[in-house]
Coordinates of C-alpha atoms in Angstrom, one line a residue:
Chain I
Q1 CA 0.0 0.0 0.0
K2 CA 1.5 3.3 -1.1
E3 CA 1.4 5.8 1.7
V4 CA 1.7 9.5 2.2
E5 CA 2.2 10.6 5.8
Q6 CA 1.6 13.9 7.4
N7 CA 1.4 15.1 10.9
S8 CA -2.2 15.9 11.6
G9 CA -1.5 19.0 13.7
P10 CA -2.8 21.4 14.5
L11 CA 0.3 23.4 13.8
S12 CA -0.1 26.8 15.5
V13 CA 2.1 29.8 14.5
P14 CA 1.8 33.5 15.2
E15 CA 1.0 35.9 12.4
G16 CA 4.1 36.8 10.4
A17 CA 6.0 33.6 11.3
I18 CA 7.2 30.9 9.0
A19 CA 5.0 27.8 8.9
S20 CA 6.7 24.5 8.0
L21 CA 4.6 21.6 6.9
N22 CA 6.2 18.2 6.2
C23 CA 5.2 15.1 4.3
T24 CA 6.9 11.7 3.6
Y25 CA 5.9 9.2 1.0
S26 CA 6.6 5.5 0.5
D27 CA 6.6 5.0 -3.3
R28 CA 10.2 5.6 -4.5
V29 CA 9.2 5.9 -8.2
S30 CA 6.9 8.9 -7.6
Q31 CA 7.8 11.8 -9.8
S32 CA 5.1 14.5 -9.1
F33 CA 4.3 16.1 -5.8
F34 CA 1.6 18.6 -4.9
W35 CA 0.4 20.7 -2.0
Y36 CA -3.3 21.4 -1.8
R37 CA -5.0 23.8 0.6
Q38 CA -8.5 23.0 1.9
Y39 CA -10.6 25.4 3.9
S40 CA -13.2 24.0 6.2
G41 CA -16.2 22.8 4.3
K42 CA -14.6 23.6 0.9
S43 CA -12.9 21.5 -1.8
P44 CA -9.1 21.2 -2.1
E45 CA -7.2 23.7 -4.3
L46 CA -3.7 23.4 -5.6
I47 CA -1.1 25.8 -4.3
M48 CA 2.2 24.3 -5.3
S49 CA 3.6 21.5 -7.5
I50 CA 7.1 20.3 -7.6
Y51 CA 8.8 17.7 -9.7
S52 CA 12.6 17.8 -9.2
N53 CA 14.8 17.9 -6.1
G54 CA 15.4 21.2 -4.5
D55 CA 13.3 24.3 -3.8
K56 CA 10.5 25.9 -5.8
E57 CA 9.2 29.3 -4.7
D58 CA 5.9 31.0 -5.5
G59 CA 5.2 34.2 -3.6
R60 CA 5.1 33.4 0.1
F61 CA 5.2 29.6 -0.6
T62 CA 8.2 27.4 -1.0
A63 CA 8.0 23.7 -1.7
Q64 CA 11.1 21.5 -1.0
L65 CA 11.6 18.1 -2.4
N66 CA 14.2 15.4 -1.5
K67 CA 13.6 12.3 -3.4
A68 CA 16.5 10.4 -1.7
S69 CA 14.8 10.9 1.6
Q70 CA 11.3 10.6 0.2
Y71 CA 10.4 13.9 1.8
V72 CA 8.5 17.0 0.6
S73 CA 7.8 20.1 2.6
L74 CA 5.9 23.4 2.3
L75 CA 7.1 26.6 3.9
I76 CA 4.7 29.5 4.3
R77 CA 6.5 32.8 5.0
D78 CA 4.8 35.8 6.7
S79 CA 1.9 33.6 7.7
Q80 CA -1.5 35.3 7.7
P81 CA -4.7 34.3 9.5
S82 CA -6.2 33.6 6.1
D83 CA -3.6 30.8 5.7
S84 CA -5.4 28.9 8.4
A85 CA -6.6 25.7 6.7
T86 CA -5.7 22.1 6.2
Y87 CA -2.8 21.5 3.9
L88 CA -2.8 18.2 2.0
C89 CA 0.3 16.6 0.5
A90 CA -0.4 14.6 -2.7
V91 CA 1.9 12.3 -4.6
M92 CA 1.3 11.0 -8.1
D93 CA 2.1 7.3 -8.4
S94 CA 3.4 5.4 -11.4
S95 CA -0.2 4.7 -12.6
Y96 CA -1.2 8.4 -12.5
K97 CA -3.2 8.0 -9.3
L98 CA -3.1 11.0 -7.0
I99 CA -2.5 9.7 -3.4
F100 CA -3.2 12.2 -0.6
G101 CA -1.9 12.4 3.0
S102 CA -4.4 13.0 5.7
G103 CA -3.5 16.6 5.9
T104 CA -2.0 19.0 8.5
R105 CA -4.2 21.6 10.1
L106 CA -2.5 25.0 10.3
L107 CA -3.7 27.7 12.7
V108 CA -2.2 31.2 12.3
R109 CA -2.8 33.3 15.5
P110 CA -3.4 37.0 14.9
Chain N
D1 CA -20.3 27.6 -16.7
A2 CA -16.9 26.0 -17.2
G3 CA -15.7 23.8 -14.4
I4 CA -16.5 20.6 -12.5
T5 CA -19.8 20.2 -10.8
Q6 CA -21.2 17.6 -8.5
S7 CA -24.8 16.8 -7.7
P8 CA -26.4 16.5 -5.3
R9 CA -24.6 18.7 -2.8
Y10 CA -26.3 16.9 0.1
K11 CA -28.0 13.6 0.3
I12 CA -29.6 11.5 3.0
T13 CA -30.4 7.9 2.2
E14 CA -31.3 4.7 4.0
T15 CA -29.2 1.7 4.5
G16 CA -29.6 -0.7 1.5
R17 CA -30.7 1.9 -1.0
Q18 CA -28.8 2.5 -4.3
V19 CA -27.4 6.0 -4.6
T20 CA -25.8 7.7 -7.6
L21 CA -23.5 10.7 -7.2
M22 CA -23.0 12.7 -10.4
C23 CA -19.9 14.5 -11.6
H24 CA -19.7 16.6 -14.8
Q25 CA -16.7 18.5 -16.1
T26 CA -16.6 20.9 -19.1
W27 CA -12.9 20.9 -19.8
S28 CA -12.7 17.6 -21.6
H29 CA -10.1 16.4 -19.2
S30 CA -9.0 12.9 -19.8
Y31 CA -8.6 11.9 -16.2
M32 CA -11.3 11.9 -13.5
F33 CA -11.2 10.7 -9.9
W34 CA -13.6 9.9 -7.1
Y35 CA -12.4 10.4 -3.5
R36 CA -14.1 10.1 -0.1
Q37 CA -13.0 12.3 2.8
D38 CA -13.4 11.2 6.4
L39 CA -12.0 12.6 9.6
G40 CA -8.5 11.2 10.2
H41 CA -8.2 9.6 6.8
G42 CA -7.8 12.5 4.4
L43 CA -8.8 11.9 0.8
R44 CA -9.0 8.3 -0.2
L45 CA -9.2 7.3 -3.8
I46 CA -12.3 5.2 -4.7
Y47 CA -12.0 4.9 -8.5
Y48 CA -10.4 6.7 -11.3
S49 CA -10.7 6.9 -15.1
A50 CA -8.0 7.7 -17.7
A51 CA -10.5 8.1 -20.5
A52 CA -14.0 7.2 -21.6
D53 CA -14.7 3.5 -21.0
I54 CA -11.5 3.1 -19.0
T55 CA -11.8 2.9 -15.2
D56 CA -9.7 1.4 -12.5
K57 CA -9.9 0.8 -8.8
G58 CA -8.4 3.0 -6.2
E59 CA -7.7 2.4 -2.5
V60 CA -11.2 1.8 -1.3
P61 CA -13.4 0.6 -4.2
D62 CA -15.6 -2.0 -2.3
G63 CA -19.3 -1.2 -2.5
Y64 CA -18.9 1.3 -5.3
V65 CA -19.4 1.2 -9.0
V66 CA -18.4 3.7 -11.7
S67 CA -19.0 4.2 -15.4
R68 CA -17.7 6.6 -17.9
S69 CA -19.5 6.4 -21.2
K70 CA -18.8 10.1 -22.0
T71 CA -15.6 12.0 -21.3
E72 CA -17.4 14.7 -19.3
N73 CA -19.4 12.5 -16.9
F74 CA -18.2 10.2 -14.2
P75 CA -21.0 9.0 -12.0
L76 CA -20.4 7.0 -8.8
T77 CA -23.0 4.5 -7.6
L78 CA -23.3 3.0 -4.2
E79 CA -25.1 -0.3 -5.0
S80 CA -26.4 -0.9 -1.5
A81 CA -25.5 2.0 0.9
T82 CA -24.1 1.2 4.3
R83 CA -23.6 3.5 7.3
S84 CA -19.8 3.2 6.8
Q85 CA -20.3 5.0 3.4
T86 CA -21.4 8.2 5.2
S87 CA -18.7 10.6 4.0
V88 CA -18.0 13.7 1.9
Y89 CA -17.3 12.6 -1.7
F90 CA -15.2 14.7 -4.0
C91 CA -14.9 14.3 -7.8
A92 CA -11.8 15.7 -9.5
S93 CA -10.5 16.0 -13.1
S94 CA -7.1 16.5 -14.6
E95 CA -5.8 16.9 -18.1
A96 CA -2.4 15.5 -17.3
P97 CA -2.3 14.3 -13.7
G98 CA 1.5 13.8 -13.6
L99 CA 2.2 17.3 -14.8
G100 CA -0.6 19.5 -13.6
E101 CA -3.4 20.4 -11.3
A102 CA -6.4 18.2 -10.4
F103 CA -9.5 20.4 -10.1
F104 CA -12.1 19.4 -7.5
G105 CA -15.8 19.6 -7.5
Q106 CA -17.7 21.2 -4.5
G107 CA -18.2 17.8 -2.9
T108 CA -21.3 15.8 -2.0
R109 CA -22.1 15.2 1.7
L110 CA -23.7 11.8 1.9
T111 CA -25.4 10.5 5.1
V112 CA -26.6 6.9 5.3
V113 CA -29.1 6.3 8.1

């Protein structure tokens, strides 16, 4: 069973701080990695995708990928209360199935 | 309107009844997915489809049936609903799931009593 693991949280950070969200995956052949944000009662929406080792930055968001360690992370700089949501890590497996972790709930305190 | 829509948004049904959840997308995406979301389990893949008339099982397919006669529609049927199938169901579509975004519908909250 291919797995994607996340700490369920909640991760609580003060406004303006850096939030660091982590994810590990079990399928070594995975090539595509995604971070989705889900507000309570809403559907998931993509915020970052990453395909190669290293960092990828988009505004306040940075995704980091280390395939050797089977580890992907999301950093949110200058966290805002509007960033409070559940963040879902997703991994595309070799048969194009998108496998999700259970999500990390982020709370940004004003 | 362009996008991916699910219907109904809310459904209450009785144990043993057959229920069909509808999913329609206007982008002509090849790939479509059905997930269920339960507390503590995140999103779990039920079935997916790579194209019309091509479907395959995901992580939790038991008790569910899908079909895809047209690219734009991907209905999910619970043949005989059980209380354990009470969940929020999300449909998603993607043009190229390895390279791009999967777009999600609004979700269907299903309660089996």
